mmCIF file of C-alpha atoms in Angstrom:
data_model
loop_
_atom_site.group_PDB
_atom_site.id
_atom_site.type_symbol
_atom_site.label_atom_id
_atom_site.label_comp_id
_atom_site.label_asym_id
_atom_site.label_seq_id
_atom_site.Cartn_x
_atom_site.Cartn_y
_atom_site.Cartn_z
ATOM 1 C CA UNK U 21 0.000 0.000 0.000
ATOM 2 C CA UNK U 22 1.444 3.308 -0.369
ATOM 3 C CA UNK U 23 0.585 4.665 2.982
ATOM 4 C CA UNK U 24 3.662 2.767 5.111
ATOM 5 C CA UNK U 25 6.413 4.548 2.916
ATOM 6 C CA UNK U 26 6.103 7.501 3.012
ATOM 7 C CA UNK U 27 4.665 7.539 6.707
ATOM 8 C CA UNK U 28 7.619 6.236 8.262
ATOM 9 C CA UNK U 29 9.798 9.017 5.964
ATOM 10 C CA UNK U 30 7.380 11.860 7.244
ATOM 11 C CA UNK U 31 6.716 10.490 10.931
ATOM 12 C CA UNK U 32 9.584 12.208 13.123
ATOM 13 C CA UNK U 33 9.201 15.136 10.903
ATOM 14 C CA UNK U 34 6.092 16.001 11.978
ATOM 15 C CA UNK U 35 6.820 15.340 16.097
ATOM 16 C CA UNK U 36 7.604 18.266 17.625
ATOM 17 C CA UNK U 37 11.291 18.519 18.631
ATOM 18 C CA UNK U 38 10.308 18.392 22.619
ATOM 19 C CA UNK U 39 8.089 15.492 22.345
ATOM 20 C CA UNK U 40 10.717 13.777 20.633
ATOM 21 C CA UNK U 41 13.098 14.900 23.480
ATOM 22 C CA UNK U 42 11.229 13.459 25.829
ATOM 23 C CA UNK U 43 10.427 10.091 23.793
ATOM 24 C CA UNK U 44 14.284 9.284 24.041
ATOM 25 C CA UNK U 45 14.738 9.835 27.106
ATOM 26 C CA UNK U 46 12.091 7.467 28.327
ATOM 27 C CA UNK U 47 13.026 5.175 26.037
ATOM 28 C CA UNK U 48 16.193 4.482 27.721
ATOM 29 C CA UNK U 49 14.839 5.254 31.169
ATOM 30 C CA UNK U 50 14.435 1.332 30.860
ATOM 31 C CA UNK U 51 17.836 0.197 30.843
ATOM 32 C CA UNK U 52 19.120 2.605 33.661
ATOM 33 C CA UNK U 53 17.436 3.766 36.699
ATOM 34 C CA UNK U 54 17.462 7.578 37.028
ATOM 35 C CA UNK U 55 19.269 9.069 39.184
ATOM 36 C CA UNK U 56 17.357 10.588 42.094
ATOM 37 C CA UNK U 57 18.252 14.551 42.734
ATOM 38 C CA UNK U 58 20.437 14.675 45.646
ATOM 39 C CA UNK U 59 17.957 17.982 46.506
ATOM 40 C CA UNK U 60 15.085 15.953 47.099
ATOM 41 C CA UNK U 61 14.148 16.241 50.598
ATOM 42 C CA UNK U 62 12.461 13.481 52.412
ATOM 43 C CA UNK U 63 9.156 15.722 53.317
ATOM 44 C CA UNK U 64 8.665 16.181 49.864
ATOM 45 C CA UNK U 65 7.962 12.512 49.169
ATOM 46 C CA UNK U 66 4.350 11.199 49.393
ATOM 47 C CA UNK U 67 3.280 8.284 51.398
ATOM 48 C CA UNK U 68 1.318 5.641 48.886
ATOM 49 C CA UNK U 69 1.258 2.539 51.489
ATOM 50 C CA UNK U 70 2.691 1.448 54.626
ATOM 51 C CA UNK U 71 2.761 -1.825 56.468
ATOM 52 C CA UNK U 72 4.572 -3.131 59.453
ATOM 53 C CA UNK U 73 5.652 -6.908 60.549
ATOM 54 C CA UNK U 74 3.973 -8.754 63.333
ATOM 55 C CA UNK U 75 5.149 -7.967 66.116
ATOM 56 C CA UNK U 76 5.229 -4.286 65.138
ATOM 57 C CA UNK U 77 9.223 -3.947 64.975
ATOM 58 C CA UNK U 78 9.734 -3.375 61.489
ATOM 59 C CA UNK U 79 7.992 -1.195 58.563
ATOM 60 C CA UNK U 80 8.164 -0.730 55.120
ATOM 61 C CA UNK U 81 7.143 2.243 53.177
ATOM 62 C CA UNK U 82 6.721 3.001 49.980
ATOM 63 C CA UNK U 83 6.492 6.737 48.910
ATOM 64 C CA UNK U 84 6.663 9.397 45.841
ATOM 65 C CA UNK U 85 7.999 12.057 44.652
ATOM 66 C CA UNK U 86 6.208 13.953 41.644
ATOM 67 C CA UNK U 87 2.617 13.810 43.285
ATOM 68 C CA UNK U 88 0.125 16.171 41.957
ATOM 69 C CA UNK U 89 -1.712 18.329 44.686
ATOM 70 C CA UNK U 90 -5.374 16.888 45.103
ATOM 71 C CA UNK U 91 -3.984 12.763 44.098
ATOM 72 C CA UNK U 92 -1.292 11.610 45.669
ATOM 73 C CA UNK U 93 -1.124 8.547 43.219
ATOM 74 C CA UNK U 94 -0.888 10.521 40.234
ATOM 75 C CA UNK U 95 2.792 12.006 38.977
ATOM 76 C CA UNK U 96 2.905 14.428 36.811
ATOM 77 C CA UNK U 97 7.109 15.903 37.343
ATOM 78 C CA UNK U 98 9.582 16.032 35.220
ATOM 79 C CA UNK U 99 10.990 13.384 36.972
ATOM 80 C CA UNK U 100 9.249 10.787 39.194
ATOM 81 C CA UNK U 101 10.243 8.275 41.515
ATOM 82 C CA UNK U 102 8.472 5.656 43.637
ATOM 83 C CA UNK U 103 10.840 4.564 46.469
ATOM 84 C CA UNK U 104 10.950 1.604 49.189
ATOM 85 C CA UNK U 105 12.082 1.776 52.338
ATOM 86 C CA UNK U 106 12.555 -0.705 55.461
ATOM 87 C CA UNK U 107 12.389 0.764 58.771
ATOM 88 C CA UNK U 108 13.483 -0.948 62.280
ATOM 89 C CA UNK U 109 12.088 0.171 65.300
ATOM 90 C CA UNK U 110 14.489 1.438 68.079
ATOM 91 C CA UNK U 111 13.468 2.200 71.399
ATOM 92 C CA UNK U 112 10.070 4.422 70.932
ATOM 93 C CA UNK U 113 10.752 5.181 67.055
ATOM 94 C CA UNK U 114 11.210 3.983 63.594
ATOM 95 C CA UNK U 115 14.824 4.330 62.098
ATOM 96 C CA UNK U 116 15.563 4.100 58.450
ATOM 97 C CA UNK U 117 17.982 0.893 57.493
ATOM 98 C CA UNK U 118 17.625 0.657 54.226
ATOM 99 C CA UNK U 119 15.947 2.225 50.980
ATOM 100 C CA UNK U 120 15.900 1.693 47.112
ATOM 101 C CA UNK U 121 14.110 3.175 44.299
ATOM 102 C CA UNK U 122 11.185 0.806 43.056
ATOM 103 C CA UNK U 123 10.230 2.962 40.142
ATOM 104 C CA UNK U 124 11.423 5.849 37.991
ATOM 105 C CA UNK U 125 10.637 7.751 35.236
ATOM 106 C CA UNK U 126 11.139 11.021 32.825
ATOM 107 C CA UNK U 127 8.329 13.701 31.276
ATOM 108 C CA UNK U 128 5.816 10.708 31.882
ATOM 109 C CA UNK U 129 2.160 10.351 33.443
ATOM 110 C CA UNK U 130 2.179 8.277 36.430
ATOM 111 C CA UNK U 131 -0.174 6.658 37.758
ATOM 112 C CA UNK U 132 -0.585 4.095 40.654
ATOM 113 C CA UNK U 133 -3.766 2.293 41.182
ATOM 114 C CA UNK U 134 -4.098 2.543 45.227
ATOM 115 C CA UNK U 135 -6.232 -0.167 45.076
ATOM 116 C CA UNK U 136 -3.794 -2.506 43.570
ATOM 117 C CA UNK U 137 -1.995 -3.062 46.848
ATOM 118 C CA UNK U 138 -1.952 -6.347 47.761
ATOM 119 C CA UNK U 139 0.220 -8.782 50.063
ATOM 120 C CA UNK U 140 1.538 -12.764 48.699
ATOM 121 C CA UNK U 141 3.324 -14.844 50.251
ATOM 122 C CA UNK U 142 5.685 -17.845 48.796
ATOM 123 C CA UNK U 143 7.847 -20.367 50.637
ATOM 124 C CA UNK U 144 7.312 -18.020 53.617
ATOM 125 C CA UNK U 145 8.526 -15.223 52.077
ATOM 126 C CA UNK U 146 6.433 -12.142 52.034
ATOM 127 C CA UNK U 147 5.678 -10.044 49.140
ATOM 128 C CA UNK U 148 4.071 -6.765 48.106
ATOM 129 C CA UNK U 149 2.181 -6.330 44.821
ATOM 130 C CA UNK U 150 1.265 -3.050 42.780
ATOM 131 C CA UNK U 151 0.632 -1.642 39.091
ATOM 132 C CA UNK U 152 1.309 1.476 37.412
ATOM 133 C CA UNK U 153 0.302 3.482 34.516
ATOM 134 C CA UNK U 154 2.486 5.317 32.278
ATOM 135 C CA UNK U 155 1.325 7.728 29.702
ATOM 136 C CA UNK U 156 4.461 9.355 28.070
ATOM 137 C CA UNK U 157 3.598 13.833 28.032
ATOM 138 C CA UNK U 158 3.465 15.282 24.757
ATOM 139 C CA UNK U 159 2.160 13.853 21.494
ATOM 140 C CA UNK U 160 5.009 11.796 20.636
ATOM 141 C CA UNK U 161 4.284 8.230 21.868
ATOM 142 C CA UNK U 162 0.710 6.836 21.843
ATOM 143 C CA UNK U 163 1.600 3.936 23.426
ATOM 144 C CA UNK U 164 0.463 2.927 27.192
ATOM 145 C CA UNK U 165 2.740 0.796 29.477
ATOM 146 C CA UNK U 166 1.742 -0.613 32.946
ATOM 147 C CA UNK U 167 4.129 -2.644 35.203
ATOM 148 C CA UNK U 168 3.079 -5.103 37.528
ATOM 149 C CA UNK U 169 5.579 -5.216 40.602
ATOM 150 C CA UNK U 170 6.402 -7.905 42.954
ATOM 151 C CA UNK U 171 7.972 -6.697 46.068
ATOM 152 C CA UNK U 172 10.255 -8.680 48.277
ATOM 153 C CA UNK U 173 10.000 -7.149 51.532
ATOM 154 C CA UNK U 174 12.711 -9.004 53.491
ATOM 155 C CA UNK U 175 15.337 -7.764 50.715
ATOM 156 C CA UNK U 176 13.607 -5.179 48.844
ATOM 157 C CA UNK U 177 14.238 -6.618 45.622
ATOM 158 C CA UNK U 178 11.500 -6.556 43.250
ATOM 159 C CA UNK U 179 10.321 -8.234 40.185
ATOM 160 C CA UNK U 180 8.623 -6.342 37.106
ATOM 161 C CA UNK U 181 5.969 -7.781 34.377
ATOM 162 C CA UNK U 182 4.965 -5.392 31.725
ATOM 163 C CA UNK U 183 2.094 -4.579 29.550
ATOM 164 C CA UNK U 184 2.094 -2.509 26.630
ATOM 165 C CA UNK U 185 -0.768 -1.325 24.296
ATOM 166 C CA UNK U 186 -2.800 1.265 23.705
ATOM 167 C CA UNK U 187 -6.491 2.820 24.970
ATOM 168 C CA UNK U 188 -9.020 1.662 22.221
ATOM 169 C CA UNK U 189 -12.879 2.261 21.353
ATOM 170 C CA UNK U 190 -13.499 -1.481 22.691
ATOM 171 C CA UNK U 191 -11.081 -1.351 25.439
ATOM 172 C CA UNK U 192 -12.621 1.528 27.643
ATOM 173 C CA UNK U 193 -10.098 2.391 30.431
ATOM 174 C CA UNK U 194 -8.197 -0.449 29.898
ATOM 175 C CA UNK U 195 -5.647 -0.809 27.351
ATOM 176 C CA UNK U 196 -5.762 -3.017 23.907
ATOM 177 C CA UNK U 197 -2.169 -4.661 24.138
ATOM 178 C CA UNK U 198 0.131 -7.269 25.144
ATOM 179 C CA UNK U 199 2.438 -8.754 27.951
ATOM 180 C CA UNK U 200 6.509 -8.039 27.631
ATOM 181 C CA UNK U 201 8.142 -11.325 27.706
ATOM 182 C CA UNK U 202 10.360 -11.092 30.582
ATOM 183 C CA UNK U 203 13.589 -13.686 30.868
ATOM 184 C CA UNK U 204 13.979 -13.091 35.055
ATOM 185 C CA UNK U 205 10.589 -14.054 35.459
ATOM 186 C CA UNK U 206 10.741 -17.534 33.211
ATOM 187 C CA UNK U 207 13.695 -18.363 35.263
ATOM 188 C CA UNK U 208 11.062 -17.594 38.826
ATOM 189 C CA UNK U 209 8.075 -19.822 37.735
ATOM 190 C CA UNK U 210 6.812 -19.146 41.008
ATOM 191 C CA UNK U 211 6.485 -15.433 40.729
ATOM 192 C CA UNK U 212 5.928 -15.421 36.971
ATOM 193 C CA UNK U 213 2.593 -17.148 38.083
ATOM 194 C CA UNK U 214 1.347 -14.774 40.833
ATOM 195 C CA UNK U 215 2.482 -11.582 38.537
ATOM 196 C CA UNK U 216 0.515 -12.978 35.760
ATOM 197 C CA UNK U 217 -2.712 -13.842 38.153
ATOM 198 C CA UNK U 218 -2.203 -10.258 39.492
ATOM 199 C CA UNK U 219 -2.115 -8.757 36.265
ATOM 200 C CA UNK U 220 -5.070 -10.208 34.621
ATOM 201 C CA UNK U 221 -6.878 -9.013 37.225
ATOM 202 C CA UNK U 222 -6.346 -5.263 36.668
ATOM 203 C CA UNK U 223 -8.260 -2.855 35.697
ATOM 204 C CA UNK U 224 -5.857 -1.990 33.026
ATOM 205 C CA UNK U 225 -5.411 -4.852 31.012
ATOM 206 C CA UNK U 226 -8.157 -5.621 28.428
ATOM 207 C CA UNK U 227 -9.327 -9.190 27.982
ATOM 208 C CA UNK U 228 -11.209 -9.453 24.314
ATOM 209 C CA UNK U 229 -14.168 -12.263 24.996
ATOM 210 C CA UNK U 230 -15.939 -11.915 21.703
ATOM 211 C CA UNK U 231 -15.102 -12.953 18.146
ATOM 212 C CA UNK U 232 -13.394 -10.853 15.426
ATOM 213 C CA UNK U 233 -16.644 -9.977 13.505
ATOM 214 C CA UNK U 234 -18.344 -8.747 16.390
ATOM 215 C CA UNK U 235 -19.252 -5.419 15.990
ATOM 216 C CA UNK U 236 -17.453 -3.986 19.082
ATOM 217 C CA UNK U 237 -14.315 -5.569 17.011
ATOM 218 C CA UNK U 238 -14.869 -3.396 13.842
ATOM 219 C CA UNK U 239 -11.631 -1.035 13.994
ATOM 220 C CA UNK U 240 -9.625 -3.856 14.633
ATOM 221 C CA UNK U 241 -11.388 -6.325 11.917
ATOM 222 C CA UNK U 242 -10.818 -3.356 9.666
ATOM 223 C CA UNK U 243 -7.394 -2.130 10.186
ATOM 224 C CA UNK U 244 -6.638 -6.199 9.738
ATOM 225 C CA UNK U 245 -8.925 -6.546 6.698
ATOM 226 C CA UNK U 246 -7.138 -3.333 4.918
ATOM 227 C CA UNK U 247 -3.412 -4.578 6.910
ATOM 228 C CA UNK U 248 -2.953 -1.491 8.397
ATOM 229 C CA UNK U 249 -2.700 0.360 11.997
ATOM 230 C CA UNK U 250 -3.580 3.737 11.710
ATOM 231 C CA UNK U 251 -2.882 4.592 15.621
ATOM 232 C CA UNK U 252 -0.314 7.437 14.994
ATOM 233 C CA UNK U 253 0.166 9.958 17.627
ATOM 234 C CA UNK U 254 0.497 12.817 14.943
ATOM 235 C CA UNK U 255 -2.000 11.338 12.152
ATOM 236 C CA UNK U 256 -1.114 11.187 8.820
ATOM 237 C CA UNK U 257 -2.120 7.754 7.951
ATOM 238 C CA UNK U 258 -3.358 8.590 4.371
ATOM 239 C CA UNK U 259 -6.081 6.676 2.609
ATOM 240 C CA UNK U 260 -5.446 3.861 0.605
ATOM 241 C CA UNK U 261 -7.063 2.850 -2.919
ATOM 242 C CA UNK U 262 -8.778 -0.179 -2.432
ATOM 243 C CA UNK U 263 -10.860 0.183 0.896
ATOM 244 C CA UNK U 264 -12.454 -3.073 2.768
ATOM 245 C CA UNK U 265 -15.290 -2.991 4.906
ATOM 246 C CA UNK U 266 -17.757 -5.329 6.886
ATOM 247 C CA UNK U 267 -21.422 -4.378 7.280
ATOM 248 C CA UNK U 268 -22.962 -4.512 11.084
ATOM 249 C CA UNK U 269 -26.432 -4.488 11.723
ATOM 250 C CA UNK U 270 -25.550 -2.911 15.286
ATOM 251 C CA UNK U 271 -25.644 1.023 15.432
ATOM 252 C CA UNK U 272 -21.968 1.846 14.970
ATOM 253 C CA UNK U 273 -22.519 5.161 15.736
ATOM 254 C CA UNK U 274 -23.952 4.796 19.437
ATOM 255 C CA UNK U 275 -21.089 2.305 20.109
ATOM 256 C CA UNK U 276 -18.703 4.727 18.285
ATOM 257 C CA UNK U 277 -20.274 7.568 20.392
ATOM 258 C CA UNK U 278 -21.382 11.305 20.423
ATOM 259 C CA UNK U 279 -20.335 13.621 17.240
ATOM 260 C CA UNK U 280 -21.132 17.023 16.624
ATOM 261 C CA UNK U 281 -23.825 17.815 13.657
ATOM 262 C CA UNK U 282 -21.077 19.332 11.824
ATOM 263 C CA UNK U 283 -19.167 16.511 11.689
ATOM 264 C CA UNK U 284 -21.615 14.212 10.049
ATOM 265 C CA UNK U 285 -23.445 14.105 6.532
ATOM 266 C CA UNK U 286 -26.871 12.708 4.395
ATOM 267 C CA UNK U 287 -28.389 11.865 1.086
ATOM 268 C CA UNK U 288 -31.412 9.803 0.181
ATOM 269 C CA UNK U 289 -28.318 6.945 -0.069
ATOM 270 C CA UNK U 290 -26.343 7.395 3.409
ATOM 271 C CA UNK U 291 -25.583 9.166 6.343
ATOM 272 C CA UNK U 292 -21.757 9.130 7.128
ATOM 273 C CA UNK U 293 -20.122 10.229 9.984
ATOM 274 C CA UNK U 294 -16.877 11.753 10.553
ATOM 275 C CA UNK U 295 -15.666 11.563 13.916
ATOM 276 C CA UNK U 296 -12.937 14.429 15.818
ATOM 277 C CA UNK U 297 -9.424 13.184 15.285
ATOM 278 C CA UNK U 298 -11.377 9.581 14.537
ATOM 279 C CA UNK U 299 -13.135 7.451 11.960
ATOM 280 C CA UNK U 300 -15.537 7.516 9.164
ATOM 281 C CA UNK U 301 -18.414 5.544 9.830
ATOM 282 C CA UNK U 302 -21.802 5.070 7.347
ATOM 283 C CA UNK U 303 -25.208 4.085 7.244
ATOM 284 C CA UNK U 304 -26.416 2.512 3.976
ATOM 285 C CA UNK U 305 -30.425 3.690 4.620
ATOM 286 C CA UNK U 306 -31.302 1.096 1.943
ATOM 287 C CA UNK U 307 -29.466 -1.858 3.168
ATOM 288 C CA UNK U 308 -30.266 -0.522 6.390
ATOM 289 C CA UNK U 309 -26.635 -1.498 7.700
ATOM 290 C CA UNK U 310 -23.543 0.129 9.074
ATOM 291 C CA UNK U 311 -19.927 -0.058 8.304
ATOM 292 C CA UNK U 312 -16.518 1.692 8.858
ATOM 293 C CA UNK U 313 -15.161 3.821 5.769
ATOM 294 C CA UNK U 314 -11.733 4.212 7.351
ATOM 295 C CA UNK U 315 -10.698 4.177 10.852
ATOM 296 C CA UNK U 316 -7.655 6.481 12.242
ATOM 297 C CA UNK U 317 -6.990 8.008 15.746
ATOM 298 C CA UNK U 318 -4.353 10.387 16.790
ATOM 299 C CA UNK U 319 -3.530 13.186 19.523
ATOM 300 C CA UNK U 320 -3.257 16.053 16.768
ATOM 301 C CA UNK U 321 -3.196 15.822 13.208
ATOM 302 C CA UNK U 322 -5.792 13.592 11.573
ATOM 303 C CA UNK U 323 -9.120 15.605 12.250
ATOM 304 C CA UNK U 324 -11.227 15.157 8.371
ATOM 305 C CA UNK U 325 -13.782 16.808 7.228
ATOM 306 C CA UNK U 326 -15.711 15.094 4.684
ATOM 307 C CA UNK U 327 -18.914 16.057 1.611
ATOM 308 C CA UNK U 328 -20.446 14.099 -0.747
ATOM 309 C CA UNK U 329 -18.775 15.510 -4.413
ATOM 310 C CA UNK U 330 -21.693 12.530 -6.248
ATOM 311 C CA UNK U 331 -24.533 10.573 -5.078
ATOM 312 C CA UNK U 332 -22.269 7.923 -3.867
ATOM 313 C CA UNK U 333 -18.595 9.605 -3.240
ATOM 314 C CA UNK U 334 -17.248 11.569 -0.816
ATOM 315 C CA UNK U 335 -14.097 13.828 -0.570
ATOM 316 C CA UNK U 336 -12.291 13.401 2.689
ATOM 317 C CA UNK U 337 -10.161 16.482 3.781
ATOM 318 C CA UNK U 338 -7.581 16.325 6.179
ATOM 319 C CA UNK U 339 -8.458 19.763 8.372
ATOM 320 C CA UNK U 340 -4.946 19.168 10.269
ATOM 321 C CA UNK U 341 -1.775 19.109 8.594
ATOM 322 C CA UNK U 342 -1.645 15.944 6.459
ATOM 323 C CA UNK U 343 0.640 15.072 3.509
ATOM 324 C CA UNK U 344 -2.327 13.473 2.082
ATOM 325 C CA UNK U 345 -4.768 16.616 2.045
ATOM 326 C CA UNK U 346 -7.448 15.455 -0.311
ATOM 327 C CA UNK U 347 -8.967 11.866 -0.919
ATOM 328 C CA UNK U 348 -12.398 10.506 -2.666
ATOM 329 C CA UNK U 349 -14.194 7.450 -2.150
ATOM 330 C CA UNK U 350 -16.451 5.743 -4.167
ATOM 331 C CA UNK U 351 -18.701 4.199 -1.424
ATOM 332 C CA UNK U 352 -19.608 1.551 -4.415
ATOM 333 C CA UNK U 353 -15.921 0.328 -4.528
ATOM 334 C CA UNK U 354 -15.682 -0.342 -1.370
ATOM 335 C CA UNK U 355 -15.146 -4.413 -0.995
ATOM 336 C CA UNK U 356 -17.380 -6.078 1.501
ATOM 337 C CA UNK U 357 -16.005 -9.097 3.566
ATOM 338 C CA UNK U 358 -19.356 -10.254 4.309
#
């Protein structure tokens, strides 16, 4: 097709040069853990959680730094950490013996579900679990990640699974993606398994229970039907020349949600809908049956505004910058799967 081409060539170009800042240095925020500023005092971390041993001797903390004003478990600095520390107790009061940072991060969105907070234990070994959300600032990456943690609290070393994927239409709050395969956890079957049963259980991680041609499946049937994944943080996706499609008796619109009047159109033939920064849905009134034109979503960039230039054609107009301003579509070439 000739979309991929030229929208690899034209993809950094059209990032602005701080978002793309910031995408590197995330990007490598993986390999090395950043280094925490020496000015950071310890009253301007956050308490997330806080539990103590049996016999009340010894407690382990878990804090932040980066926490926005009214939610403590959402970071929004230019840096943010999540830290651990063990305390003993000594006479009448807690003393600090020992501290590591469990989490860190650059020009990112953090967030901690505070209900994910959970004790295991294995072989008499205690554990604590949590999950985080990172959304990278800026329009540059589209792309969610969430790590599940597994925290040894005897040693304070910790094990991370992660997710990666992206909010979709069918997905809701959780996100449409995949686990990272992870070679310390295959060699810890025993904590691969509890991460895993963690995981699933999160609010974050989609599960997809019905079949590809349901109609809650239709941007992903169609962005596999035309081989394409039109999920670019800056839009430009373009609009290829053969276009397939699958007709849904189910409203497509109410699942698809609200739209402006503006943004949608009607003959005696169809009513089509353009959605902000989204798809391109129809109704055939005579069939009396929906289906996606073209789906796209971005951050900035792919808006289209679209008229009917014949009875049964329509020009789509990028509004946002696009190097593919102007397209038409005969509605009767599109090729039905069903």
């Amino acid at each position: 097709m000739k979309i991929k081409a030229i929208t690899i060539l034209i993809f950094c170009s059209i990032i602005t040069f701080v978002s793309c800042k910031k995408e590197g240095k995330v990007t490598n925020q993986a390999k090395d853990k950043i280094e925490i500023d020496k000015d950071i005092k310890p009253d301007s971390l956050t308490l997330l959680y806080k539990t103590t041993n049996k016999d009340n001797t010894e407690e382990i903390r878990i804090t932040a730094y980066g926490s926005i004003e009214n939610d403590k478990y959402f970071l929004a600095g230019d840096k943010n950490f999540i830290l651990v520390s063990k305390y003993l107790k000594n006479e009448n009061e807690f003393k600090l013996i020992k501290k590591d940072t469990l989490f860190s991060n650059e020009f990112t969105y953090t967030k901690i579900d505070k209900k994910s907070f959970q004790k295991e234990t294995i072989d008499n070994t205690e554990y604590i679990l949590l999950s985080v959300n990172e959304t990278v600032m800026g329009n540059a990456v589209t792309d969610e990640n969430v790590a599940f943690i597994m925290l040894d609290i005897k040693t304070l070393h910790f094990y991370k699974l992660d997710y990666t994927g992206e909010p979709t239409l069918r997905s809701n709050e959780a996100i449409d993606g995949e686990f990272i395969e992870n070679e310390s956890l295959n060699s810890n079957p025993a904590i691969k398994k509890i991460l895993y049963q963690f995981a699933y259980k999160s609010k974050w991680v989609f599960h997809n229970l019905e079949d590809e041609n349901n109609y809650t499946n239709y941007v992903q049937k169609w962005e596999t039907d035309n081989n394409v994944s039109n999920h670019l943080a800056n839009g430009s996706s373009g609009i290829a020349d053969v276009i397939y499609s699958t007709y849904y008796k189910d409203n497509l619109f109410s699942y698809t949600g609200k739209y402006d009047k503006e943004e949608s159109i009607e003959n005696d033939n169809f009513k089509i809908v353009s959605y902000f920064r989204g798809n391109i849905i129809a109704f055939d009134k005579n069939k009396k049956m929906y289906f996606p034109i073209y789906t796209e979503t971005c951050a900035t960039g792919c808006d289209k505004k679209i008229r009917f230039v014949s009875e049964n054609s329509i020009e789509v107009k990028y509004h946002e910058y696009s190097p593919y301003p102007t397209s038409i579509i005969n509605l009767d070439e599109i090729i039905f799967k069903n």
